PDB file of C-alpha atoms and ligand atoms in Angstrom:
ATOM      1  CA  UNK A 109      98.775  29.813  70.915  1.00  0.00           C
ATOM      2  CA  UNK A 110     101.162  32.657  71.611  1.00  0.00           C
ATOM      3  CA  UNK A 111     101.514  35.103  74.511  1.00  0.00           C
ATOM      4  CA  UNK A 112     102.469  38.781  74.478  1.00  0.00           C
ATOM      5  CA  UNK A 113     103.353  41.294  77.190  1.00  0.00           C
ATOM      6  CA  UNK A 114     103.499  45.080  77.120  1.00  0.00           C
ATOM      7  CA  UNK A 115     104.053  47.980  79.496  1.00  0.00           C
ATOM      8  CA  UNK A 116     104.194  51.759  79.302  1.00  0.00           C
ATOM      9  CA  UNK A 117     104.712  54.809  81.500  1.00  0.00           C
ATOM     10  CA  UNK A 118     104.008  58.497  80.974  1.00  0.00           C
ATOM     11  CA  UNK A 119     104.738  61.503  83.142  1.00  0.00           C
ATOM     12  CA  UNK A 120     101.715  63.435  84.402  1.00  0.00           C
ATOM     13  CA  UNK A 121     101.170  67.175  84.370  1.00  0.00           C
ATOM     14  CA  UNK A 122      98.459  69.234  86.005  1.00  0.00           C
ATOM     15  CA  UNK A 123      96.146  70.782  83.430  1.00  0.00           C
ATOM     16  CA  UNK A 124      93.009  72.787  84.054  1.00  0.00           C
ATOM     17  CA  UNK A 125      90.335  73.383  81.453  1.00  0.00           C
ATOM     18  CA  UNK A 126      90.853  72.494  77.806  1.00  0.00           C
ATOM     19  CA  UNK A 127      93.154  69.524  77.213  1.00  0.00           C
ATOM     20  CA  UNK A 128      92.725  68.110  80.707  1.00  0.00           C
ATOM     21  CA  UNK A 129      91.827  64.480  81.360  1.00  0.00           C
ATOM     22  CA  UNK A 130      93.468  61.084  80.981  1.00  0.00           C
ATOM     23  CA  UNK A 131      92.837  58.819  78.000  1.00  0.00           C
ATOM     24  CA  UNK A 132      92.651  55.221  79.234  1.00  0.00           C
ATOM     25  CA  UNK A 133      91.646  52.378  76.944  1.00  0.00           C
ATOM     26  CA  UNK A 134      90.215  54.868  74.459  1.00  0.00           C
ATOM     27  CA  UNK A 135      87.934  56.615  76.948  1.00  0.00           C
ATOM     28  CA  UNK A 136      88.618  60.033  78.499  1.00  0.00           C
ATOM     29  CA  UNK A 137      88.673  60.187  82.300  1.00  0.00           C
ATOM     30  CA  UNK A 138      87.851  63.736  83.380  1.00  0.00           C
ATOM     31  CA  UNK A 139      90.411  65.081  85.866  1.00  0.00           C
ATOM     32  CA  UNK A 140      92.938  67.890  86.205  1.00  0.00           C
ATOM     33  CA  UNK A 141      95.779  65.784  84.819  1.00  0.00           C
ATOM     34  CA  UNK A 142      97.218  64.998  81.403  1.00  0.00           C
ATOM     35  CA  UNK A 143      99.750  62.391  80.328  1.00  0.00           C
ATOM     36  CA  UNK A 144     102.746  64.031  78.678  1.00  0.00           C
ATOM     37  CA  UNK A 145     102.992  62.457  75.242  1.00  0.00           C
ATOM     38  CA  UNK A 146     103.449  62.936  71.516  1.00  0.00           C
ATOM     39  CA  UNK A 147     100.141  61.081  70.962  1.00  0.00           C
ATOM     40  CA  UNK A 148      97.072  61.204  73.243  1.00  0.00           C
ATOM     41  CA  UNK A 149      99.155  59.504  75.967  1.00  0.00           C
ATOM     42  CA  UNK A 150      96.864  56.503  76.477  1.00  0.00           C
ATOM     43  CA  UNK A 151      99.246  54.272  78.461  1.00  0.00           C
ATOM     44  CA  UNK A 152      96.778  51.403  78.568  1.00  0.00           C
ATOM     45  CA  UNK A 153      96.412  51.269  74.779  1.00  0.00           C
ATOM     46  CA  UNK A 154     100.173  51.625  74.368  1.00  0.00           C
ATOM     47  CA  UNK A 155     100.758  48.640  76.694  1.00  0.00           C
ATOM     48  CA  UNK A 156      98.097  46.621  74.824  1.00  0.00           C
ATOM     49  CA  UNK A 157      99.676  47.551  71.471  1.00  0.00           C
ATOM     50  CA  UNK A 158     103.084  46.316  72.651  1.00  0.00           C
ATOM     51  CA  UNK A 159     101.515  43.105  73.999  1.00  0.00           C
ATOM     52  CA  UNK A 160      99.909  42.379  70.613  1.00  0.00           C
ATOM     53  CA  UNK A 161     103.109  43.203  68.705  1.00  0.00           C
ATOM     54  CA  UNK A 162     105.141  41.114  71.160  1.00  0.00           C
ATOM     55  CA  UNK A 163     102.878  38.092  70.719  1.00  0.00           C
ATOM     56  CA  UNK A 164     103.772  37.848  67.037  1.00  0.00           C
ATOM     57  CA  UNK A 165     107.416  38.986  67.430  1.00  0.00           C
ATOM     58  CA  UNK A 166     106.678  42.188  65.501  1.00  0.00           C
ATOM     59  CA  UNK A 167     108.802  44.623  67.501  1.00  0.00           C
ATOM     60  CA  UNK A 168     107.321  47.458  69.515  1.00  0.00           C
ATOM     61  CA  UNK A 169     105.189  50.576  69.330  1.00  0.00           C
ATOM     62  CA  UNK A 170     108.185  52.932  69.286  1.00  0.00           C
ATOM     63  CA  UNK A 171     109.622  51.238  66.220  1.00  0.00           C
ATOM     64  CA  UNK A 172     106.324  51.199  64.321  1.00  0.00           C
ATOM     65  CA  UNK A 173     105.091  54.631  65.340  1.00  0.00           C
ATOM     66  CA  UNK A 174     108.158  56.755  66.248  1.00  0.00           C
ATOM     67  CA  UNK A 175     107.431  59.851  68.321  1.00  0.00           C
ATOM     68  CA  UNK A 176     109.772  61.776  66.041  1.00  0.00           C
ATOM     69  CA  UNK A 177     107.334  61.311  63.131  1.00  0.00           C
ATOM     70  CA  UNK A 178     105.084  64.307  62.593  1.00  0.00           C
ATOM     71  CA  UNK A 179     102.191  62.106  61.435  1.00  0.00           C
ATOM     72  CA  UNK A 180     102.058  60.548  64.926  1.00  0.00           C
ATOM     73  CA  UNK A 181     101.618  63.883  66.718  1.00  0.00           C
ATOM     74  CA  UNK A 182      98.354  63.952  68.706  1.00  0.00           C
ATOM     75  CA  UNK A 183      97.395  60.679  67.039  1.00  0.00           C
ATOM     76  CA  UNK A 184      94.682  58.577  68.657  1.00  0.00           C
ATOM     77  CA  UNK A 185      96.250  55.572  70.358  1.00  0.00           C
ATOM     78  CA  UNK A 186      93.391  53.362  69.148  1.00  0.00           C
ATOM     79  CA  UNK A 187      94.995  53.720  65.688  1.00  0.00           C
ATOM     80  CA  UNK A 188      98.205  52.130  67.043  1.00  0.00           C
ATOM     81  CA  UNK A 189      96.329  49.210  68.607  1.00  0.00           C
ATOM     82  CA  UNK A 190      94.214  48.666  65.485  1.00  0.00           C
ATOM     83  CA  UNK A 191      97.364  48.657  63.345  1.00  0.00           C
ATOM     84  CA  UNK A 192      98.998  46.111  65.702  1.00  0.00           C
ATOM     85  CA  UNK A 193      95.928  43.870  65.429  1.00  0.00           C
ATOM     86  CA  UNK A 194      96.111  44.069  61.617  1.00  0.00           C
ATOM     87  CA  UNK A 195      99.782  43.025  61.784  1.00  0.00           C
ATOM     88  CA  UNK A 196      98.905  40.099  64.082  1.00  0.00           C
ATOM     89  CA  UNK A 197      96.070  39.063  61.767  1.00  0.00           C
ATOM     90  CA  UNK A 198      98.428  39.121  58.788  1.00  0.00           C
ATOM     91  CA  UNK A 199     100.634  36.678  60.689  1.00  0.00           C
ATOM     92  CA  UNK A 200      97.678  34.414  61.452  1.00  0.00           C
ATOM     93  CA  UNK A 201      96.852  35.335  65.052  1.00  0.00           C
ATOM     94  CA  UNK A 202      94.004  37.051  66.876  1.00  0.00           C
ATOM     95  CA  UNK A 203      93.513  37.794  70.600  1.00  0.00           C
ATOM     96  CA  UNK A 204      91.654  35.361  72.848  1.00  0.00           C
ATOM     97  CA  UNK A 205      91.768  37.498  75.982  1.00  0.00           C
ATOM     98  CA  UNK A 206      93.729  40.363  77.488  1.00  0.00           C
ATOM     99  CA  UNK A 207      94.499  41.166  81.130  1.00  0.00           C
ATOM    100  CA  UNK A 208      95.759  44.612  82.118  1.00  0.00           C
ATOM    101  CA  UNK A 209      96.760  46.711  85.130  1.00  0.00           C
ATOM    102  CA  UNK A 210      96.865  50.515  85.407  1.00  0.00           C
ATOM    103  CA  UNK A 211      99.049  52.114  88.093  1.00  0.00           C
ATOM    104  CA  UNK A 212      97.805  55.571  89.097  1.00  0.00           C
ATOM    105  CA  UNK A 213      97.652  57.306  92.467  1.00  0.00           C
ATOM    106  CA  UNK A 214      94.667  59.486  91.649  1.00  0.00           C
ATOM    107  CA  UNK A 215      91.931  59.867  90.576  1.00  0.00           C
ATOM    108  CA  UNK A 216      90.502  56.551  91.742  1.00  0.00           C
ATOM    109  CA  UNK A 217      89.539  54.513  88.676  1.00  0.00           C
ATOM    110  CA  UNK A 218      87.119  51.961  90.172  1.00  0.00           C
ATOM    111  CA  UNK A 219      84.006  53.779  88.921  1.00  0.00           C
ATOM    112  CA  UNK A 220      85.501  54.120  85.418  1.00  0.00           C
ATOM    113  CA  UNK A 221      86.606  50.507  84.943  1.00  0.00           C
ATOM    114  CA  UNK A 222      83.381  49.369  83.148  1.00  0.00           C
ATOM    115  CA  UNK A 223      83.724  52.218  80.600  1.00  0.00           C
ATOM    116  CA  UNK A 224      87.411  51.443  80.070  1.00  0.00           C
ATOM    117  CA  UNK A 225      86.676  47.717  79.598  1.00  0.00           C
ATOM    118  CA  UNK A 226      83.858  48.455  77.129  1.00  0.00           C
ATOM    119  CA  UNK A 227      86.047  50.804  75.119  1.00  0.00           C
ATOM    120  CA  UNK A 228      89.065  48.459  75.054  1.00  0.00           C
ATOM    121  CA  UNK A 229      86.853  45.487  74.124  1.00  0.00           C
ATOM    122  CA  UNK A 230      85.340  47.520  71.275  1.00  0.00           C
ATOM    123  CA  UNK A 231      88.756  48.493  69.865  1.00  0.00           C
ATOM    124  CA  UNK A 232      90.030  44.906  70.151  1.00  0.00           C
ATOM    125  CA  UNK A 233      86.770  43.415  68.810  1.00  0.00           C
ATOM    126  CA  UNK A 234      86.581  41.153  71.870  1.00  0.00           C
ATOM    127  CA  UNK A 235      83.645  40.406  74.187  1.00  0.00           C
ATOM    128  CA  UNK A 236      83.902  42.229  77.521  1.00  0.00           C
ATOM    129  CA  UNK A 237      84.259  38.816  79.190  1.00  0.00           C
ATOM    130  CA  UNK A 238      87.668  38.535  77.462  1.00  0.00           C
ATOM    131  CA  UNK A 239      88.961  41.922  78.663  1.00  0.00           C
ATOM    132  CA  UNK A 240      90.118  42.694  82.192  1.00  0.00           C
ATOM    133  CA  UNK A 241      91.319  46.033  83.567  1.00  0.00           C
ATOM    134  CA  UNK A 242      92.703  46.353  87.086  1.00  0.00           C
ATOM    135  CA  UNK A 243      93.759  49.559  88.821  1.00  0.00           C
ATOM    136  CA  UNK A 244      96.279  50.005  91.612  1.00  0.00           C
ATOM    137  CA  UNK A 245      97.685  53.014  93.420  1.00  0.00           C
ATOM    138  CA  UNK A 246     101.369  53.474  94.198  1.00  0.00           C
ATOM    139  CA  UNK A 247     100.762  53.569  97.951  1.00  0.00           C
ATOM    140  CA  UNK A 248     101.967  57.195  97.893  1.00  0.00           C
ATOM    141  CA  UNK A 249     105.578  56.178  97.226  1.00  0.00           C
ATOM    142  CA  UNK A 250     107.708  56.322  94.090  1.00  0.00           C
ATOM    143  CA  UNK A 251     106.774  58.169  90.873  1.00  0.00           C
ATOM    144  CA  UNK A 252     103.316  56.569  90.702  1.00  0.00           C
ATOM    145  CA  UNK A 253     102.509  57.099  94.365  1.00  0.00           C
ATOM    146  CA  UNK A 254     103.704  60.694  94.298  1.00  0.00           C
ATOM    147  CA  UNK A 255     101.426  61.400  91.339  1.00  0.00           C
ATOM    148  CA  UNK A 256     104.289  62.076  88.929  1.00  0.00           C
ATOM    149  CA  UNK A 257     103.503  59.276  86.494  1.00  0.00           C
ATOM    150  CA  UNK A 258     100.950  56.761  85.243  1.00  0.00           C
ATOM    151  CA  UNK A 259     101.840  53.300  83.967  1.00  0.00           C
ATOM    152  CA  UNK A 260     100.117  50.226  82.593  1.00  0.00           C
ATOM    153  CA  UNK A 261     100.837  46.579  81.874  1.00  0.00           C
ATOM    154  CA  UNK A 262      99.095  44.135  79.560  1.00  0.00           C
ATOM    155  CA  UNK A 263      99.301  40.415  78.863  1.00  0.00           C
ATOM    156  CA  UNK A 264      97.500  38.963  75.849  1.00  0.00           C
ATOM    157  CA  UNK A 265      96.868  35.390  74.718  1.00  0.00           C
ATOM    158  CA  UNK A 266      96.629  34.893  70.964  1.00  0.00           C
ATOM    159  CA  UNK A 267      95.080  32.005  69.084  1.00  0.00           C
ATOM    160  CA  UNK A 268      95.849  30.809  65.625  1.00  0.00           C
ATOM    161  CA  UNK A 269      93.288  31.658  62.979  1.00  0.00           C
ATOM    162  CA  UNK A 270      92.257  29.537  60.018  1.00  0.00           C
ATOM    163  CA  UNK A 271      95.679  29.239  58.425  1.00  0.00           C
ATOM    164  CA  UNK A 272      94.395  29.185  54.844  1.00  0.00           C
ATOM    165  CA  UNK A 273      92.795  32.580  55.379  1.00  0.00           C
ATOM    166  CA  UNK A 274      96.009  34.330  56.360  1.00  0.00           C
ATOM    167  CA  UNK A 275      98.477  36.157  54.146  1.00  0.00           C
ATOM    168  CA  UNK A 276     101.669  35.044  55.835  1.00  0.00           C
ATOM    169  CA  UNK A 277     103.041  31.830  57.286  1.00  0.00           C
ATOM    170  CA  UNK A 278     106.219  33.183  58.814  1.00  0.00           C
ATOM    171  CA  UNK A 279     105.314  32.085  62.328  1.00  0.00           C
ATOM    172  CA  UNK A 280     105.916  28.426  63.049  1.00  0.00           C
ATOM    173  CA  UNK A 281     104.160  26.967  66.069  1.00  0.00           C
TER     174      UNK A 281
HETATM  175 MG1   MG B 571     103.329  55.518  75.564  1.00  0.00          MG
END
């Protein structure tokens, strides 16, 4: 077994009409905000991607998908997470469960949590019983509480796959 942790933060901007909304876990939450980003700004998927990469000591999302690379502009963050899962699989590991927290002052996410869980579980090919998404406000203080930023954290537990079926044995447990 291995454990991985990831976190991410993006600044928020007010946007009305086209291009508005927050991508969270691969689902779009309709609101008059947008996360400033080179990609779609999905902080939850970015935190999950870093957790997966961290679990197999494979670096981080910024190293694999630099925001200076034109091919990553407006890229769907589910691509990053899928690529991280392929890397983990190549090293012999797959996720058992993932626990996450989103920090956002508004809009309230409670009603959207089931959609976010379903979407994240689908991308990670996990049952929804293995995926948890929590949401907290910033109590109106600091960059989260003042509505200037959104952040997310993820912790993932990875289990070893059938070793004979993997391409690489560079992780010793
Ligand atoms: Mg990010």
